[in-house]
Amino acid sequence: MKRTRSLVSTVLLLLAVVSVALAQQRPKRFLEAHEFTIKPGAVMAFEDYIKKIVEAADKVGIQQEWATFAQQVGAPGRTYLVVLYYDKWAERDAWTQVPEIVSKAFGDDEAMKILRAGSSAIESSHSRVYRLLEKHSTRIDSAGALTSHYVVTETHVKREMVSDYELMLSKIQAAEEAMEGSGTAIRRVTMLGDASIYIASRPFEK
């Protein structure tokens, strides 16, 4: 019996110049991912928009932890992922939202121009929140800071097969932990957005 509906792998490139607070040491409990597909010809406009948000966050002293990735393999070349990390929902509730950050940094008129430019560059978007599967992750204590590249495998699991799938993950995790030289694999599952989607993130440096 098949446990999954589909499985997709992508390679992500960390864009350090459009990311904030990258000193993450151990994976946070929650990962919030916002995926953007950019209109043809608007990639530079979108990256400029994200850079303006980073500049604004630095200017007003925002300490929220987030990173921007470009998907290099397994998605259109104009696909970006903005990822935010937190351990408690209270942290998320305390975040300053992007329009307020940009307005505080540049004033209302300039902020409106920046936000409109960014919005007009986006073709489509969707968001998900994942929770950490600590017991199913491999070498989680060795995860360290964010690295330049990740291979991310996304698996859509049939709801009635979730228990079987997680049992399989526990066996994979045990085998990987026992294998000398196996790398880190951080596993998560959706808790908001599409249901029963599992991801495994494996960092590497080029």
Short mmCIF file of C-alpha atoms in Angstrom, two decimals:
data_model
loop_
_atom_site.label_atom_id
_atom_site.label_comp_id
_atom_site.label_asym_id
_atom_site.label_seq_id
_atom_site.Cartn_x
_atom_site.Cartn_y
_atom_site.Cartn_z
CA MET A 1 0.00 0.00 0.00
CA LYS A 2 1.40 3.39 -0.94
CA ARG A 3 2.01 5.75 1.97
CA THR A 4 2.51 8.87 -0.09
CA ARG A 5 0.82 10.83 -2.85
CA SER A 6 3.88 12.69 -4.10
CA LEU A 7 7.51 13.42 -3.29
CA VAL A 8 9.50 16.44 -4.49
CA SER A 9 13.12 17.47 -3.89
CA THR A 10 14.43 21.00 -4.24
CA VAL A 11 17.80 22.67 -3.70
CA LEU A 12 17.74 25.97 -1.82
CA LEU A 13 20.41 28.69 -1.91
CA LEU A 14 20.59 30.99 1.11
CA LEU A 15 20.60 34.67 0.10
CA ALA A 16 22.57 36.14 2.97
CA VAL A 17 22.18 39.73 1.77
CA VAL A 18 18.40 39.47 2.05
CA SER A 19 18.21 37.64 5.37
CA VAL A 20 18.15 38.75 9.00
CA ALA A 21 19.57 37.26 12.23
CA LEU A 22 21.27 34.16 10.86
CA ALA A 23 22.90 33.03 14.11
CA GLN A 24 20.52 30.12 14.52
CA GLN A 25 22.23 27.30 16.42
CA ARG A 26 19.60 24.64 17.07
CA PRO A 27 16.46 24.19 14.98
CA LYS A 28 13.51 26.12 16.35
CA ARG A 29 10.26 24.35 17.17
CA PHE A 30 8.32 26.09 14.39
CA LEU A 31 9.26 27.05 10.84
CA GLU A 32 6.98 29.38 8.89
CA ALA A 33 7.58 29.27 5.15
CA HIS A 34 6.27 31.81 2.63
CA GLU A 35 6.85 30.74 -0.97
CA PHE A 36 6.77 33.37 -3.73
CA THR A 37 6.74 32.81 -7.46
CA ILE A 38 7.93 35.99 -9.15
CA LYS A 39 6.61 37.38 -12.40
CA PRO A 40 8.89 36.92 -15.44
CA GLY A 41 11.34 39.81 -15.62
CA ALA A 42 10.61 40.96 -12.03
CA VAL A 43 13.25 39.00 -10.11
CA MET A 44 15.52 42.00 -9.52
CA ALA A 45 12.55 44.10 -8.40
CA PHE A 46 11.58 41.42 -5.86
CA GLU A 47 15.12 41.07 -4.52
CA ASP A 48 15.37 44.87 -4.21
CA TYR A 49 12.10 44.79 -2.26
CA ILE A 50 13.43 42.15 0.16
CA LYS A 51 16.68 44.09 0.56
CA LYS A 52 14.65 47.19 1.48
CA ILE A 53 12.86 45.19 4.19
CA VAL A 54 16.22 44.02 5.57
CA GLU A 55 17.53 47.58 5.49
CA ALA A 56 14.40 48.79 7.30
CA ALA A 57 14.68 46.03 9.93
CA ASP A 58 18.32 46.96 10.59
CA LYS A 59 17.44 50.64 10.77
CA VAL A 60 14.73 50.22 13.42
CA GLY A 61 16.49 47.43 15.32
CA ILE A 62 14.13 44.53 14.58
CA GLN A 63 15.51 41.24 15.95
CA GLN A 64 13.16 38.75 14.29
CA GLU A 65 14.99 35.74 12.86
CA TRP A 66 14.32 34.96 9.21
CA ALA A 67 16.09 33.94 6.02
CA THR A 68 15.49 34.18 2.28
CA PHE A 69 16.26 31.30 -0.08
CA ALA A 70 16.22 30.99 -3.86
CA GLN A 71 15.09 27.61 -5.17
CA GLN A 72 17.72 26.43 -7.64
CA VAL A 73 16.48 22.94 -8.56
CA GLY A 74 12.98 21.45 -8.52
CA ALA A 75 11.08 24.72 -9.00
CA PRO A 76 10.94 27.62 -11.48
CA GLY A 77 14.09 29.77 -11.34
CA ARG A 78 12.02 32.67 -10.03
CA THR A 79 10.81 30.93 -6.87
CA TYR A 80 11.82 32.29 -3.46
CA LEU A 81 11.22 31.08 0.07
CA VAL A 82 11.13 33.45 3.04
CA VAL A 83 11.47 31.40 6.23
CA LEU A 84 10.85 32.53 9.81
CA TYR A 85 11.80 30.60 12.93
CA TYR A 86 10.36 30.60 16.45
CA ASP A 87 9.87 28.36 19.49
CA LYS A 88 6.61 29.75 20.87
CA TRP A 89 3.48 31.27 19.35
CA ALA A 90 3.92 34.22 21.71
CA GLU A 91 7.11 35.11 19.83
CA ARG A 92 5.18 35.25 16.57
CA ASP A 93 2.40 37.34 18.12
CA ALA A 94 5.03 39.88 19.21
CA TRP A 95 6.48 40.35 15.71
CA THR A 96 6.37 43.72 14.05
CA GLN A 97 4.72 43.34 10.64
CA VAL A 98 6.52 44.30 7.44
CA PRO A 99 4.41 47.40 6.57
CA GLU A 100 5.04 48.83 10.03
CA ILE A 101 8.78 48.09 9.85
CA VAL A 102 9.11 49.79 6.45
CA SER A 103 6.99 52.78 7.53
CA LYS A 104 9.06 53.33 10.67
CA ALA A 105 12.28 53.20 8.68
CA PHE A 106 11.39 55.23 5.58
CA GLY A 107 8.18 57.10 6.33
CA ASP A 108 4.67 56.36 5.12
CA ASP A 109 5.00 57.70 1.55
CA GLU A 110 8.24 55.90 0.72
CA ALA A 111 6.98 52.75 2.45
CA MET A 112 3.91 52.72 0.22
CA LYS A 113 6.10 52.87 -2.90
CA ILE A 114 8.32 50.03 -1.63
CA LEU A 115 5.38 47.81 -0.70
CA ARG A 116 3.61 48.42 -4.01
CA ALA A 117 6.78 47.62 -5.96
CA GLY A 118 7.24 44.37 -4.05
CA SER A 119 3.61 43.33 -4.41
CA SER A 120 3.57 44.03 -8.15
CA ALA A 121 6.58 41.71 -8.65
CA ILE A 122 4.81 38.67 -7.15
CA GLU A 123 2.90 36.29 -9.42
CA SER A 124 1.63 33.96 -6.67
CA SER A 125 2.37 32.92 -3.09
CA HIS A 126 1.39 30.45 -0.42
CA SER A 127 2.35 29.84 3.21
CA ARG A 128 2.75 26.90 5.59
CA VAL A 129 3.80 26.44 9.20
CA TYR A 130 5.78 23.32 10.09
CA ARG A 131 6.54 21.86 13.50
CA LEU A 132 9.82 20.16 14.29
CA LEU A 133 9.87 16.35 14.48
CA GLU A 134 12.78 16.19 16.88
CA LYS A 135 12.65 12.42 17.47
CA HIS A 136 12.62 11.77 13.72
CA SER A 137 15.48 14.17 12.89
CA THR A 138 19.05 12.96 12.39
CA ARG A 139 22.00 14.53 14.21
CA ILE A 140 19.87 17.48 15.25
CA ASP A 141 22.46 18.70 17.75
CA SER A 142 24.95 19.08 14.90
CA ALA A 143 22.66 21.32 12.85
CA GLY A 144 24.55 24.50 13.79
CA ALA A 145 24.05 27.82 12.03
CA LEU A 146 22.28 28.17 8.68
CA THR A 147 24.41 27.04 5.74
CA SER A 148 24.55 28.16 2.12
CA HIS A 149 22.61 25.27 0.55
CA TYR A 150 19.89 22.81 1.50
CA VAL A 151 18.36 19.83 -0.21
CA VAL A 152 14.72 19.75 0.86
CA THR A 153 12.57 16.69 0.24
CA GLU A 154 8.83 17.27 0.49
CA THR A 155 6.53 14.27 0.90
CA HIS A 156 2.73 14.41 0.76
CA VAL A 157 1.38 11.60 2.94
CA LYS A 158 -2.11 10.13 2.85
CA ARG A 159 -3.86 11.01 6.11
CA GLU A 160 -4.72 7.40 6.88
CA MET A 161 -1.05 6.45 6.52
CA VAL A 162 0.51 9.09 8.78
CA SER A 163 1.21 6.66 11.65
CA ASP A 164 2.86 4.17 9.30
CA TYR A 165 4.90 6.91 7.66
CA GLU A 166 6.20 8.25 10.98
CA LEU A 167 7.10 4.70 12.04
CA MET A 168 9.14 4.44 8.84
CA LEU A 169 10.81 7.80 9.62
CA SER A 170 11.83 6.55 13.07
CA LYS A 171 13.53 3.55 11.47
CA ILE A 172 15.31 5.76 8.91
CA GLN A 173 16.44 8.10 11.69
CA ALA A 174 17.84 5.20 13.74
CA ALA A 175 19.70 3.81 10.73
CA GLU A 176 21.16 7.23 9.88
CA GLU A 177 22.29 7.83 13.46
CA ALA A 178 24.05 4.45 13.44
CA MET A 179 25.78 5.11 10.13
CA GLU A 180 29.15 6.82 10.44
CA GLY A 181 29.40 9.92 8.29
CA SER A 182 25.69 10.41 7.74
CA GLY A 183 24.73 14.07 7.72
CA THR A 184 22.09 16.16 9.43
CA ALA A 185 18.45 15.75 8.41
CA ILE A 186 15.91 18.05 10.05
CA ARG A 187 12.39 16.71 9.63
CA ARG A 188 9.16 18.64 10.04
CA VAL A 189 5.44 18.28 9.33
CA THR A 190 2.82 20.89 8.47
CA MET A 191 0.56 22.14 11.23
CA LEU A 192 -0.99 25.08 9.34
CA GLY A 193 -1.70 25.17 5.63
CA ASP A 194 -1.81 21.95 3.60
CA ALA A 195 -2.16 18.86 5.79
CA SER A 196 0.20 15.89 6.17
CA ILE A 197 3.17 17.35 4.29
CA TYR A 198 6.55 16.24 5.61
CA ILE A 199 9.88 17.85 4.78
CA ALA A 200 13.46 16.76 5.38
CA SER A 201 16.15 19.47 5.14
CA ARG A 202 19.76 18.42 4.57
CA PRO A 203 22.39 21.20 4.68
CA PHE A 204 25.50 21.27 2.50
CA GLU A 205 28.15 23.75 1.46
CA LYS A 206 29.28 24.11 -2.14
#
